Short mmCIF file of C-alpha atoms in Angstrom, two decimals:
data_model
loop_
_atom_site.label_atom_id
_atom_site.label_comp_id
_atom_site.label_asym_id
_atom_site.label_seq_id
_atom_site.Cartn_x
_atom_site.Cartn_y
_atom_site.Cartn_z
CA MET A 201 19.31 -128.43 -68.91
CA THR A 202 18.02 -125.01 -67.82
CA SER A 203 16.25 -122.46 -69.93
CA SER A 204 19.40 -120.34 -69.79
CA GLN A 205 21.09 -123.09 -71.77
CA VAL A 206 18.37 -123.91 -74.28
CA ALA A 207 15.60 -121.62 -75.45
CA LYS A 208 13.24 -121.34 -78.35
CA GLN A 209 13.93 -118.67 -80.92
CA HIS A 210 11.01 -116.70 -82.30
CA ASP A 211 10.96 -118.85 -85.42
CA GLY A 212 10.68 -121.98 -83.28
CA SER A 213 14.30 -123.14 -83.68
CA GLU A 214 16.44 -123.84 -80.69
CA ALA A 215 19.19 -121.47 -79.68
CA VAL A 216 21.98 -122.43 -77.38
CA GLY A 217 23.84 -120.31 -74.86
CA GLY A 218 24.41 -116.74 -75.95
CA ASP A 219 21.78 -116.83 -78.70
CA ALA A 220 18.85 -117.08 -76.31
CA PRO A 221 16.90 -113.86 -75.91
CA GLU A 222 17.86 -113.43 -72.28
CA GLU A 223 21.52 -114.32 -72.94
CA GLY A 224 24.40 -112.10 -73.97
CA TYR A 225 24.42 -110.47 -70.56
CA GLU A 226 27.25 -111.06 -68.17
CA ARG A 227 26.09 -113.26 -65.31
CA GLY A 228 27.87 -110.95 -62.91
CA LEU A 229 25.40 -110.80 -60.01
CA GLY A 230 26.37 -113.18 -57.23
CA SER A 231 24.22 -114.45 -54.38
CA ARG A 232 25.46 -111.70 -52.05
CA GLN A 233 24.40 -108.98 -54.51
CA VAL A 234 21.03 -110.53 -55.45
CA GLN A 235 20.17 -110.88 -51.77
CA MET A 236 20.99 -107.24 -51.08
CA ILE A 237 19.15 -106.06 -54.20
CA ALA A 238 16.11 -107.94 -52.93
CA ILE A 239 16.47 -106.46 -49.45
CA GLY A 240 17.14 -102.96 -50.76
CA GLY A 241 14.14 -103.19 -53.08
CA ALA A 242 11.92 -103.33 -50.00
CA ILE A 243 13.43 -100.19 -48.49
CA GLY A 244 12.94 -97.08 -50.57
CA VAL A 245 11.97 -93.46 -50.57
CA GLY A 246 8.29 -94.40 -50.24
CA LEU A 247 9.05 -95.45 -46.67
CA PHE A 248 11.65 -92.83 -45.82
CA LEU A 249 9.89 -89.77 -47.25
CA GLY A 250 6.35 -90.79 -48.26
CA ALA A 251 5.51 -92.16 -44.81
CA GLY A 252 5.47 -88.62 -43.43
CA ALA A 253 2.42 -87.61 -45.46
CA ASN A 254 0.71 -90.94 -44.79
CA ILE A 255 1.22 -90.66 -41.02
CA ALA A 256 -0.48 -87.26 -41.15
CA LYS A 257 -3.44 -88.87 -42.97
CA ALA A 258 -3.80 -92.11 -41.00
CA GLY A 259 -1.88 -91.81 -37.73
CA PRO A 260 -0.74 -95.08 -36.11
CA SER A 261 -3.11 -97.14 -38.28
CA LEU A 262 -0.57 -96.72 -41.07
CA ILE A 263 1.28 -99.63 -39.44
CA MET A 264 -1.69 -101.90 -40.21
CA MET A 265 -1.83 -100.64 -43.82
CA TYR A 266 1.84 -101.52 -44.36
CA ALA A 267 1.27 -104.98 -42.84
CA LEU A 268 -1.81 -105.62 -45.01
CA ALA A 269 -0.07 -104.48 -48.18
CA GLY A 270 2.99 -106.50 -47.20
CA VAL A 271 0.96 -109.73 -47.18
CA ILE A 272 -0.30 -108.95 -50.70
CA ILE A 273 3.24 -108.17 -51.88
CA PHE A 274 4.37 -111.57 -50.59
CA PHE A 275 1.58 -113.24 -52.60
CA ILE A 276 2.77 -111.35 -55.70
CA MET A 277 6.40 -112.29 -55.15
CA ARG A 278 5.66 -115.98 -54.60
CA ALA A 279 3.63 -115.96 -57.82
CA LEU A 280 6.58 -114.34 -59.60
CA GLY A 281 8.98 -116.80 -57.97
CA GLU A 282 7.04 -119.77 -59.33
CA LEU A 283 7.17 -118.28 -62.83
CA LEU A 284 10.87 -117.42 -62.55
CA LEU A 285 11.82 -120.97 -61.65
CA TYR A 286 9.65 -122.26 -64.48
CA ARG A 287 11.53 -120.05 -66.95
CA PRO A 288 14.10 -117.47 -65.67
CA VAL A 289 14.39 -114.65 -68.21
CA SER A 290 15.67 -111.10 -67.85
CA GLY A 291 12.49 -109.41 -69.09
CA SER A 292 10.40 -111.65 -66.87
CA PHE A 293 7.13 -109.70 -66.52
CA ALA A 294 6.84 -108.88 -70.21
CA GLU A 295 7.84 -112.39 -71.23
CA TYR A 296 5.26 -114.10 -69.01
CA SER A 297 2.53 -111.69 -70.13
CA ARG A 298 3.48 -112.44 -73.73
CA GLU A 299 3.41 -116.20 -73.16
CA PHE A 300 0.20 -116.49 -71.15
CA LEU A 301 -1.94 -113.53 -72.28
CA GLY A 302 -0.65 -112.87 -75.78
CA PRO A 303 1.87 -110.65 -77.59
CA PHE A 304 -0.03 -107.39 -77.04
CA PHE A 305 0.05 -107.84 -73.26
CA GLY A 306 3.78 -108.57 -73.36
CA TYR A 307 4.32 -105.41 -75.38
CA PHE A 308 2.05 -103.34 -73.09
CA THR A 309 3.60 -104.69 -69.87
CA GLY A 310 7.17 -104.21 -71.05
CA TRP A 311 6.62 -100.59 -72.00
CA THR A 312 4.56 -99.88 -68.87
CA TYR A 313 7.25 -101.34 -66.62
CA TRP A 314 9.74 -99.13 -68.43
CA LEU A 315 7.47 -96.13 -67.74
CA MET A 316 7.19 -97.12 -64.08
CA TRP A 317 10.95 -97.04 -63.59
CA VAL A 318 11.42 -93.84 -65.56
CA VAL A 319 8.91 -91.97 -63.37
CA THR A 320 10.20 -93.73 -60.23
CA GLY A 321 13.65 -92.49 -61.18
CA MET A 322 12.17 -88.99 -61.37
CA ALA A 323 10.66 -89.43 -57.89
CA GLU A 324 13.94 -90.64 -56.44
CA LEU A 325 15.89 -87.78 -58.01
CA THR A 326 13.34 -85.37 -56.54
CA ALA A 327 13.66 -86.98 -53.11
CA ALA A 328 17.47 -86.95 -53.31
CA ALA A 329 17.39 -83.25 -54.12
CA ILE A 330 15.08 -82.62 -51.13
CA TYR A 331 17.50 -84.46 -48.83
CA VAL A 332 20.53 -82.48 -50.07
CA HIS A 333 18.46 -79.31 -49.57
CA TYR A 334 18.50 -80.23 -45.84
CA TRP A 335 22.26 -79.47 -45.76
CA PHE A 336 22.56 -76.97 -48.59
CA PRO A 337 19.33 -74.96 -48.80
CA ALA A 338 20.90 -72.49 -51.23
CA VAL A 339 21.46 -75.15 -53.92
CA PRO A 340 18.46 -75.42 -56.30
CA GLN A 341 16.77 -78.84 -56.35
CA TRP A 342 17.16 -79.25 -60.10
CA VAL A 343 20.97 -78.84 -59.94
CA THR A 344 21.33 -81.63 -57.38
CA ALA A 345 18.95 -83.88 -59.32
CA LEU A 346 20.98 -83.38 -62.51
CA VAL A 347 24.31 -84.20 -60.84
CA PHE A 348 22.98 -87.46 -59.36
CA LEU A 349 21.42 -88.42 -62.70
CA VAL A 350 24.74 -88.09 -64.54
CA VAL A 351 26.82 -89.94 -61.91
CA LEU A 352 24.49 -92.96 -61.73
CA PHE A 353 24.19 -93.03 -65.53
CA VAL A 354 27.96 -93.38 -65.94
CA ALA A 355 28.10 -96.13 -63.31
CA ASN A 356 25.38 -98.14 -65.08
CA LEU A 357 27.24 -97.99 -68.39
CA ILE A 358 30.42 -99.53 -67.00
CA SER A 359 29.26 -103.06 -66.03
CA VAL A 360 26.57 -105.06 -64.26
CA LYS A 361 29.16 -105.96 -61.60
CA LEU A 362 29.61 -102.28 -60.75
CA PHE A 363 25.82 -101.83 -60.63
CA GLY A 364 25.56 -104.84 -58.31
CA GLU A 365 28.36 -103.59 -56.09
CA ILE A 366 26.90 -100.07 -55.81
CA GLU A 367 23.48 -101.53 -55.05
CA PHE A 368 25.00 -103.88 -52.46
CA TRP A 369 26.55 -101.03 -50.49
CA PHE A 370 23.54 -98.73 -50.87
CA SER A 371 21.38 -101.53 -49.48
CA MET A 372 23.87 -102.26 -46.72
CA VAL A 373 23.69 -98.64 -45.57
CA LYS A 374 19.86 -98.71 -45.56
CA VAL A 375 19.60 -102.03 -43.73
CA THR A 376 22.23 -101.16 -41.11
CA ALA A 377 20.69 -97.75 -40.48
CA LEU A 378 17.14 -99.06 -40.13
CA ILE A 379 18.24 -101.73 -37.68
CA GLY A 380 20.15 -99.04 -35.77
CA MET A 381 17.06 -96.80 -35.69
CA ILE A 382 14.95 -99.65 -34.33
CA VAL A 383 17.52 -100.49 -31.63
CA ILE A 384 17.88 -96.83 -30.57
CA GLY A 385 14.10 -96.39 -30.57
CA LEU A 386 13.66 -99.48 -28.39
CA GLY A 387 16.36 -98.09 -26.09
CA VAL A 388 14.47 -94.81 -25.73
CA LEU A 389 11.25 -96.73 -24.97
CA THR A 390 12.90 -99.09 -22.51
CA PHE A 391 15.36 -96.84 -20.66
CA GLY A 392 13.86 -93.41 -21.30
CA PHE A 393 17.09 -91.69 -22.34
CA SER A 394 17.20 -88.64 -24.68
CA SER A 395 14.89 -85.65 -24.79
CA ALA A 396 12.13 -87.88 -26.19
CA GLY A 397 12.33 -90.30 -23.26
CA ASP A 398 9.71 -88.53 -21.15
CA THR A 399 7.02 -88.77 -23.81
CA ALA A 400 8.05 -92.01 -25.58
CA SER A 401 5.50 -94.74 -24.89
CA VAL A 402 3.71 -97.60 -26.60
CA ALA A 403 0.53 -95.78 -25.56
CA ASN A 404 1.34 -93.17 -28.24
CA LEU A 405 -0.20 -95.65 -30.67
CA TRP A 406 -3.69 -95.04 -29.31
CA GLN A 407 -3.64 -92.11 -26.86
CA PHE A 408 -4.10 -89.33 -29.42
CA ASP A 409 -7.60 -89.90 -30.87
CA GLY A 410 -7.17 -93.66 -31.07
CA PHE A 411 -5.45 -96.07 -33.46
CA PHE A 412 -7.61 -94.78 -36.36
CA PRO A 413 -7.60 -91.04 -35.53
CA LYS A 414 -8.93 -89.96 -38.94
CA GLY A 415 -11.24 -92.94 -39.44
CA ILE A 416 -10.82 -96.24 -41.28
CA GLY A 417 -11.68 -94.60 -44.60
CA SER A 418 -8.79 -92.17 -44.33
CA SER A 419 -6.46 -95.02 -43.39
CA LEU A 420 -7.50 -97.02 -46.46
CA MET A 421 -6.81 -93.99 -48.67
CA THR A 422 -3.13 -94.24 -47.72
CA LEU A 423 -2.88 -97.64 -49.41
CA GLN A 424 -1.95 -96.02 -52.72
CA GLY A 425 1.06 -94.37 -51.08
CA VAL A 426 1.87 -97.56 -49.20
CA MET A 427 1.90 -99.55 -52.45
CA PHE A 428 4.34 -97.04 -53.94
CA ALA A 429 6.65 -97.78 -51.02
CA TYR A 430 6.72 -101.43 -52.10
CA LEU A 431 7.55 -100.73 -55.75
CA ALA A 432 10.84 -102.41 -56.74
CA VAL A 433 10.43 -105.61 -54.71
CA GLU A 434 9.84 -107.29 -58.08
CA LEU A 435 13.26 -106.08 -59.28
CA VAL A 436 14.70 -109.44 -58.25
CA GLY A 437 12.84 -110.86 -61.26
CA VAL A 438 14.70 -108.57 -63.65
CA THR A 439 18.03 -109.85 -62.28
CA ALA A 440 17.19 -113.43 -63.35
CA GLY A 441 19.07 -113.11 -66.64
CA GLU A 442 22.23 -111.90 -64.90
CA SER A 443 22.23 -113.99 -61.72
CA GLU A 444 25.00 -116.57 -61.41
CA ASN A 445 22.66 -119.24 -60.06
CA PRO A 446 18.99 -118.13 -60.32
CA GLU A 447 17.65 -121.55 -59.22
CA LYS A 448 19.20 -121.03 -55.77
CA THR A 449 19.43 -117.28 -55.28
CA LEU A 450 15.92 -116.26 -56.38
CA PRO A 451 13.90 -118.53 -54.01
CA LYS A 452 16.11 -117.50 -51.10
CA ALA A 453 15.65 -113.80 -51.90
CA ILE A 454 11.86 -114.14 -52.20
CA ASN A 455 11.40 -116.27 -49.08
CA THR A 456 13.12 -113.67 -46.91
CA LEU A 457 10.56 -111.02 -47.96
CA PRO A 458 8.13 -111.52 -45.01
CA TRP A 459 10.70 -110.84 -42.31
CA ARG A 460 12.06 -107.88 -44.29
CA ILE A 461 8.58 -106.34 -44.43
CA ALA A 462 7.91 -107.15 -40.77
CA LEU A 463 11.21 -105.66 -39.62
CA PHE A 464 11.88 -102.74 -41.93
CA TYR A 465 8.35 -101.46 -42.49
CA VAL A 466 6.05 -102.61 -39.70
CA GLY A 467 8.78 -102.77 -37.05
CA ALA A 468 10.48 -99.48 -37.88
CA LEU A 469 7.21 -97.53 -38.14
CA THR A 470 5.90 -99.01 -34.90
CA VAL A 471 9.03 -97.94 -33.01
CA ILE A 472 9.05 -94.46 -34.58
CA LEU A 473 5.38 -93.87 -33.71
CA CYS A 474 5.93 -95.06 -30.15
CA VAL A 475 8.90 -92.74 -29.65
CA VAL A 476 7.24 -89.67 -31.21
CA LYS A 477 3.47 -89.12 -31.22
CA TRP A 478 1.98 -89.14 -34.70
CA THR A 479 0.67 -85.57 -34.49
CA GLU A 480 4.24 -84.23 -34.60
CA PHE A 481 4.95 -85.56 -38.12
CA SER A 482 4.17 -83.57 -41.24
CA PRO A 483 4.08 -84.19 -45.02
CA GLY A 484 7.30 -83.54 -46.94
CA VAL A 485 9.53 -84.38 -43.97
CA SER A 486 10.99 -87.83 -43.42
CA PRO A 487 9.51 -89.24 -40.18
CA PHE A 488 12.88 -90.86 -39.46
CA VAL A 489 14.74 -87.56 -39.72
CA ALA A 490 12.06 -85.89 -37.57
CA ALA A 491 12.22 -88.67 -34.95
CA PHE A 492 16.00 -88.45 -34.57
CA ALA A 493 15.81 -84.69 -34.33
CA LYS A 494 13.28 -85.16 -31.50
CA ILE A 495 15.47 -87.75 -29.75
CA GLY A 496 18.27 -85.21 -29.81
CA ILE A 497 21.18 -87.48 -30.72
CA PRO A 498 24.08 -85.27 -31.92
CA ALA A 499 24.12 -85.25 -35.75
CA GLY A 500 21.47 -88.00 -35.63
CA ALA A 501 19.09 -86.24 -38.01
CA GLY A 502 21.95 -85.53 -40.41
CA ILE A 503 23.00 -89.18 -40.37
CA VAL A 504 19.47 -90.34 -41.08
CA ASN A 505 19.22 -87.77 -43.86
CA PHE A 506 22.32 -89.33 -45.44
CA VAL A 507 20.75 -92.78 -45.15
CA VAL A 508 17.52 -91.73 -46.83
CA LEU A 509 19.61 -90.05 -49.53
CA THR A 510 21.30 -93.39 -50.27
CA ALA A 511 17.84 -95.00 -50.41
CA ALA A 512 16.75 -92.57 -53.11
CA LEU A 513 19.93 -92.99 -55.12
CA SER A 514 19.69 -96.77 -54.76
CA SER A 515 16.24 -96.82 -56.29
CA CYS A 516 17.24 -94.49 -59.11
CA ASN A 517 20.24 -96.74 -59.78
CA SER A 518 17.90 -99.75 -59.97
CA GLY A 519 15.63 -97.83 -62.33
CA MET A 520 18.43 -97.25 -64.81
CA TYR A 521 19.33 -100.93 -64.63
CA SER A 522 15.74 -102.10 -65.19
CA THR A 523 14.80 -99.77 -68.02
CA GLY A 524 17.74 -100.72 -70.20
CA ARG A 525 17.00 -104.44 -69.77
CA MET A 526 13.29 -104.02 -70.46
CA LEU A 527 13.93 -102.05 -73.65
CA ARG A 528 16.24 -104.82 -74.82
CA THR A 529 13.53 -107.42 -74.18
CA LEU A 530 11.05 -105.32 -76.19
CA ALA A 531 13.54 -104.89 -79.04
CA ASP A 532 14.21 -108.63 -79.11
CA SER A 533 10.49 -109.19 -79.62
CA GLY A 534 10.29 -106.57 -82.37
CA GLU A 535 8.30 -104.21 -80.12
CA ALA A 536 10.98 -101.52 -79.86
CA PRO A 537 13.65 -100.27 -82.30
CA ARG A 538 16.29 -102.94 -82.96
CA ILE A 539 19.06 -100.63 -81.79
CA PHE A 540 17.92 -101.26 -78.21
CA ASN A 541 18.94 -104.90 -78.65
CA ARG A 542 22.64 -104.07 -78.85
CA LEU A 543 25.00 -104.67 -75.95
CA SER A 544 28.06 -102.55 -75.33
CA SER A 545 31.55 -104.00 -75.01
CA THR A 546 30.88 -104.27 -71.25
CA LYS A 547 27.70 -106.31 -71.96
CA THR A 548 25.29 -103.60 -70.83
CA PRO A 549 22.31 -102.32 -72.92
CA ALA A 550 23.97 -98.91 -73.12
CA PHE A 551 21.68 -97.32 -75.70
CA GLY A 552 18.54 -98.33 -73.80
CA ILE A 553 19.97 -96.97 -70.56
CA THR A 554 20.92 -93.71 -72.28
CA VAL A 555 17.43 -93.13 -73.72
CA SER A 556 15.83 -93.98 -70.36
CA VAL A 557 18.09 -91.53 -68.54
CA LEU A 558 17.14 -88.79 -71.00
CA PHE A 559 13.48 -89.37 -70.11
CA MET A 560 14.36 -89.40 -66.39
CA GLY A 561 15.77 -85.95 -67.08
CA ILE A 562 12.16 -84.76 -67.26
CA GLY A 563 12.27 -85.13 -63.47
CA VAL A 564 15.03 -82.53 -63.40
CA ILE A 565 12.75 -80.18 -65.36
CA LEU A 566 9.87 -80.86 -62.93
CA ASN A 567 12.17 -79.96 -60.04
CA TYR A 568 12.87 -76.68 -61.80
CA VAL A 569 9.25 -75.86 -62.66
CA VAL A 570 7.22 -77.27 -59.73
CA PRO A 571 9.68 -78.42 -57.02
CA GLU A 572 6.99 -78.56 -54.31
CA LYS A 573 4.69 -80.85 -56.36
CA ALA A 574 7.16 -82.94 -58.35
CA PHE A 575 7.28 -85.85 -55.90
CA GLY A 576 3.49 -86.25 -55.67
CA TYR A 577 2.97 -86.13 -59.42
CA VAL A 578 5.48 -88.80 -60.33
CA THR A 579 4.75 -91.18 -57.45
CA SER A 580 1.08 -91.47 -58.43
CA VAL A 581 1.97 -92.35 -62.04
CA ALA A 582 4.61 -94.84 -60.86
CA THR A 583 2.07 -96.52 -58.55
CA ALA A 584 -0.47 -96.94 -61.37
CA ALA A 585 2.19 -98.45 -63.66
CA GLY A 586 3.39 -100.71 -60.85
CA ILE A 587 -0.12 -101.98 -60.15
CA TRP A 588 -0.47 -102.94 -63.83
CA THR A 589 2.84 -104.86 -63.66
CA TRP A 590 1.78 -106.71 -60.51
CA LEU A 591 -1.61 -107.56 -62.04
CA MET A 592 0.12 -109.06 -65.08
CA ILE A 593 2.36 -111.17 -62.84
CA LEU A 594 -0.67 -112.47 -60.95
CA VAL A 595 -2.83 -113.16 -64.02
CA SER A 596 0.13 -114.88 -65.74
CA HIS A 597 0.59 -117.02 -62.64
CA ILE A 598 -3.09 -118.00 -62.57
CA LEU A 599 -2.96 -119.03 -66.23
CA TYR A 600 0.32 -120.86 -65.70
CA ARG A 601 -1.19 -122.90 -62.85
CA ARG A 602 -4.12 -123.80 -65.06
CA ALA A 603 -1.69 -125.02 -67.74
CA VAL A 604 0.25 -127.07 -65.17
CA ASP A 605 -2.94 -128.63 -63.80
CA ALA A 606 -3.98 -129.51 -67.35
CA GLY A 607 -0.60 -131.12 -68.04
CA ARG A 608 0.39 -128.64 -70.76
CA LEU A 609 3.37 -127.19 -68.88
CA PRO A 610 5.88 -128.59 -66.37
CA ALA A 611 5.53 -127.70 -62.70
CA SER A 612 7.92 -125.14 -61.26
CA SER A 613 10.45 -126.18 -58.64
CA PHE A 614 9.26 -123.24 -56.47
CA PRO A 615 5.45 -123.47 -56.28
CA ALA A 616 3.52 -120.66 -54.58
CA PRO A 617 1.75 -121.71 -51.37
CA GLY A 618 -1.99 -121.93 -51.86
CA GLY A 619 -1.58 -122.23 -55.61
CA ALA A 620 -3.54 -119.66 -57.61
CA ARG A 621 -5.90 -118.83 -54.70
CA CYS A 622 -3.54 -116.25 -53.19
CA SER A 623 -3.11 -114.68 -56.62
CA TYR A 624 -6.88 -114.19 -56.89
CA VAL A 625 -6.87 -112.45 -53.48
CA ALA A 626 -4.01 -110.20 -54.57
CA VAL A 627 -5.77 -109.29 -57.83
CA ALA A 628 -8.89 -108.25 -55.88
CA PHE A 629 -6.76 -106.14 -53.52
CA LEU A 630 -4.97 -104.34 -56.38
CA LEU A 631 -8.29 -103.58 -58.08
CA PHE A 632 -9.52 -102.14 -54.76
CA VAL A 633 -6.45 -99.88 -54.54
CA THR A 634 -7.09 -98.75 -58.11
CA GLY A 635 -10.60 -97.80 -57.04
CA LEU A 636 -9.15 -95.75 -54.16
CA ILE A 637 -6.87 -93.92 -56.62
CA ALA A 638 -9.88 -93.12 -58.79
CA TYR A 639 -11.78 -91.82 -55.74
CA ASP A 640 -8.98 -89.51 -54.59
CA ALA A 641 -9.02 -86.23 -56.54
CA ASP A 642 -5.31 -85.60 -55.93
CA SER A 643 -4.08 -88.94 -57.26
CA ARG A 644 -6.75 -89.43 -59.93
CA ILE A 645 -4.56 -87.61 -62.44
CA CYS A 646 -2.36 -90.68 -62.75
CA LEU A 647 -5.27 -92.64 -64.23
CA TYR A 648 -5.69 -89.96 -66.88
CA VAL A 649 -1.97 -90.21 -67.62
CA MET A 650 -2.26 -94.00 -67.86
CA ALA A 651 -5.26 -93.67 -70.20
CA VAL A 652 -3.22 -91.47 -72.54
CA TRP A 653 -0.31 -93.91 -72.21
CA ALA A 654 -2.56 -96.86 -73.08
CA ALA A 655 -3.94 -95.03 -76.12
CA ALA A 656 -0.41 -94.23 -77.31
CA LEU A 657 0.65 -97.87 -76.90
CA ALA A 658 -2.47 -99.05 -78.76
CA VAL A 659 -1.58 -96.79 -81.69
CA GLY A 660 2.00 -98.06 -81.57
CA TRP A 661 0.78 -101.66 -81.60
CA ALA A 662 -1.45 -101.02 -84.61
CA ILE A 663 1.52 -99.55 -86.50
CA LEU A 664 3.74 -102.49 -85.54
CA LYS A 665 1.11 -105.00 -86.71
CA SER A 666 0.67 -103.21 -90.04
CA ARG A 667 4.41 -103.38 -90.67
CA ASN A 668 4.93 -106.89 -89.34
CA PRO A 669 1.77 -109.02 -88.95
CA GLN A 670 3.80 -111.86 -87.38
CA ILE A 671 4.36 -109.75 -84.28
CA ALA A 672 0.80 -110.47 -83.14
CA GLN A 673 1.28 -114.25 -83.31
CA ARG A 674 1.90 -116.24 -80.14
CA ARG A 675 5.38 -117.68 -79.91
CA GLU A 676 6.32 -120.99 -78.39
CA ALA A 677 8.26 -120.64 -75.17
CA GLU A 678 10.83 -122.89 -73.55
CA LEU A 679 8.88 -125.75 -71.98
CA GLU A 680 11.57 -127.59 -70.07
CA LYS A 681 11.41 -127.67 -66.30
CA VAL A 682 13.92 -125.40 -64.62
CA GLY A 683 15.65 -126.10 -61.35
#
């Protein structure tokens, strides 16, 4: 029997079927949709738009930074995969933090993951508005951001199947387009067609001041932006409570991550930087749009602009999905108002989604007040919140492996290669990136924001404990082996 069939209630009694905390949702996400959500999660606005600024900072060495970060992301996802197959729950990160580190960490992680997706949603709305500005420069950014916010909000309220279907096609557009870009870029390199053919060369990777044109230090400083590009790969963990067959679909989705990173990030950037020399890219402009404009394919830049628009909307769509589910997990644990625990007639956490969308609306205001800085502000905060989430996954995994080795918990059917050793490496890497953020004056503001956020959550926790002392007690989790 799986943990979706039997789970422990907070008072220690067993609940069957729909009474389990992660139940009540419609298991409406099939294998096809989970696979595409996983693929789409690795292709976002951080690559399509953020790579422009990072290329200007690091040149061709950015390829190595994406590869290095990609290895760490795989370690994180295999750690998460082992936990998911031990106990698949919809609010996975918060639940594992609660189980292995204590109730406060579950509360802190759940709310911080909610914050991450709210500010990521702001970033994606900002990016979407920038892309539309490419075609309609007279339309204010904030108007476009508001329209997209409302449309995606309505879609998320209807059903998880509609969310899954929208995400499937958004991801299909991104994947197809990136593969097409790689093929066209290879064609330009091989056969020399288009206006970029005369200058396209693999030698572009080192001819203009070398592979590290700004120095290794400058390349390392791009890691914070690179990590933002990988935010959302962990979204597959949030789908666990609504996947038709998590024991089969989740391992398959996670195991395909390395080739997705190799192809869509490392491969695509390598081809782009061979076709167009890195000195021709600039911050605020998608390198993919710039490359196709250089190649000179009719309407090519416009097509790529449409693709990167779908990438932004896809991520915002995922953000609305995630925030509603995380608020419901928090409410179920008594760490958010009980009203967030309610499901609508279509089995969606409608109230949680609505409140999250209202906060995402702050992004619309930012686009009105500081349109040129909105993207940078929100991406740095999202990265800091994402790093915390990843750290909690890794630390939970390390503690879980200790419990398995001691015989206190059953082994997962999807063990991470290398056991806890890779998780230790990933923790060290994330702490290093946090140090880089602290060193960079432009991104340091996000740590101040996170400090204020942590203080606010600490006050909230103190109030919760004073009203309900039981909330600070560890709760027994489902201990049966899954899979």
